């Protein structure tokens, strides 16, 4: 006989229904969007007034009280160019992308997801509702420091449990650092399936305000497959090798050229309309998931770089700009050319260059025809000019900016000299490389009983796992920030010298609150076309130096000793002036970077390569700043998750007393 216990479950569910109904009605009320202070005579505490996304995307005024900006993200499986695209009335929910049908995971049936645009100091409340049965979600707010909001950084098993399907997690935090940011899934490879969108924090006291007239254009670049990303993880071995993107989208749109028939479809492009004579701030976001880079340019227009990754720099004019996954760039274009339409061209570099993947958008002067009179630019022979963030890093250490401007060659607008005044309290040398199972005849991959290591199949058919500081990161089974049980898998002090390569454990660097930390990150075994972008959560680096060995050799211990010596000489000579802030730094192939930050934000912060397939196979670690006492309390009822391995039960435990009661 079987004991059914439905009554309990059902009553729980029924109890919650009024709650859901109340919540739904609450947010359906138009009055909620207007000023509504619920003054409680007993407590004299005013409840927050919620504002709609439209109300929050306002002109920011200095001294204005902050708004509480509410968003609801409904995330579900959805189809590109699906049935909603067939009727005019349903067009709001039609996602065209490049008009090649595929399944993706949409946020509110949009691609990219909804724009979050607020003023510095506003509160952002996002209810993330996971309606994707069988998959988990977390959303990371890329670029936000989250000081005081450490539980809302969106990293699974570091700052929270994954949000299971059919439940909702409420993120709520204040936007502290203004700038061009974005949000994206931080689970597995799911970001690539459409879970991303722009997050713009406008500064009412923007020091660059006089350099532009209009600030409304976002250029979100994403790479795109025609199938779900898990198809590529670990990746095919006999056909369709590797993880190279098939297409690029600009604000979720783009044409598709069939590589076999060479036919280009009629998918509409994104159009940016400008008025003659005005200057426009363009907020460019690279939301790529794969190793390709995006090279962006506007025909006949150069642009003035004013910020990178949300941090202001002294204005610098360039002709074109390269970004890799996770990087952002603000640049101002002057609509001072003949009033017609111009091509915005985005070329895929790195591995995408081989297949000549590129995409277009249009800069249209008011009154002009939408189609530019000039032929669509070809992939080959792009116009010459000054390149921002070049692939070649060999000039980054010089003062020469006649052909290219590296991110470290720009100067911070704000005075950042303080970070240079002290010797760093802590210094870490972090190398990254791939452990190549194929090179070792797959020893340890498929030949050990009861051992199932993670790997991905690269486009050269090799099976690789990713190493950062000689460890491949192992996710703990509960969040490091809130659950001590997670400490079990943290790397032990002597683990590295004892373990069989590749070493697998939860790598955590413990840092003291308030210390100045310096990092040297380097590409130990260079691979053609791979310029790994390293992203830090909770901080921005001050980028002191970027260098590169151009002969493609492996970087040896002697090389490391030498670059450290040179770096120390430059420090002594005062070569570094006002190092720019940046939260994502592209390390040139065979190159390295010296980075600093002041560890003034307690928490558990991920530092990782932003190429999805690299960080999900271990190219990441956690920087733990401060300790438990430095953090806010764990929010009450914060979701938990962990292994469940109770003591083994005997048959009597299963069929004992309870059995007889039935
Ligand atoms: C209630 O709040 C208002 C506005 O902040 C303040 O001026 C007033 O003194 C408060 N009253 C009490 C009883 O605390
Ligand atoms: C930018 O464009 C202007 C106007 O065409 C030109 O004078 C200037 O030299 C360009 N600057 C760069 C760095 O290309
Ligand atoms: C991995 O090893 C195989 C076999 O030696 C080699 O052919 C391949 O190029 C290597 N791949 C990488 C990415 O190192
Ligand atoms: C670089 O290191 C890898 C792995 O140790 C090795 O297979 C490769 O031969 C080295 N390359 C050179 C040029 O020394
Ligand atoms: Cu990488």
Coordinates of N, CA and C and ligand atoms in Angstrom, one line a residue, residues 439-440 524-525 552-554, ligand 4:
X439 N 46.5 15.7 -26.0 CA 48.0 15.7 -26.0 C 48.5 14.5 -25.2
X440 N 47.8 14.1 -24.2 CA 48.2 13.0 -23.3 C 47.5 11.7 -23.7
X524 N 49.9 31.6 -20.6 CA 51.1 30.8 -20.5 C 51.4 30.0 -21.8
X525 N 50.3 29.5 -22.4 CA 50.6 28.7 -23.6 C 49.7 29.3 -24.7
X552 N 54.9 34.2 -30.1 CA 54.0 33.0 -29.9 C 54.6 31.9 -29.0
X553 N 55.7 32.2 -28.3 CA 56.3 31.2 -27.4 C 55.5 31.0 -26.1
X554 N 55.7 29.9 -25.5 CA 55.1 29.7 -24.1 C 55.9 30.7 -23.2
Ligands
LIG4 C1 54.2 24.9 -24.9 O1 53.7 24.1 -23.9 C2 52.9 22.9 -24.3 C3 52.3 22.3 -23.1 O2 53.3 22.1 -22.1 C4 53.8 22.0 -25.1 O3 53.0 20.9 -25.6 C5 54.3 22.8 -26.3 O4 55.2 22.0 -27.1 C6 55.0 24.1 -25.9 N1 55.3 24.9 -27.0 C7 56.5 25.4 -27.3 C8 56.7 26.1 -28.5 O5 57.5 25.2 -26.5

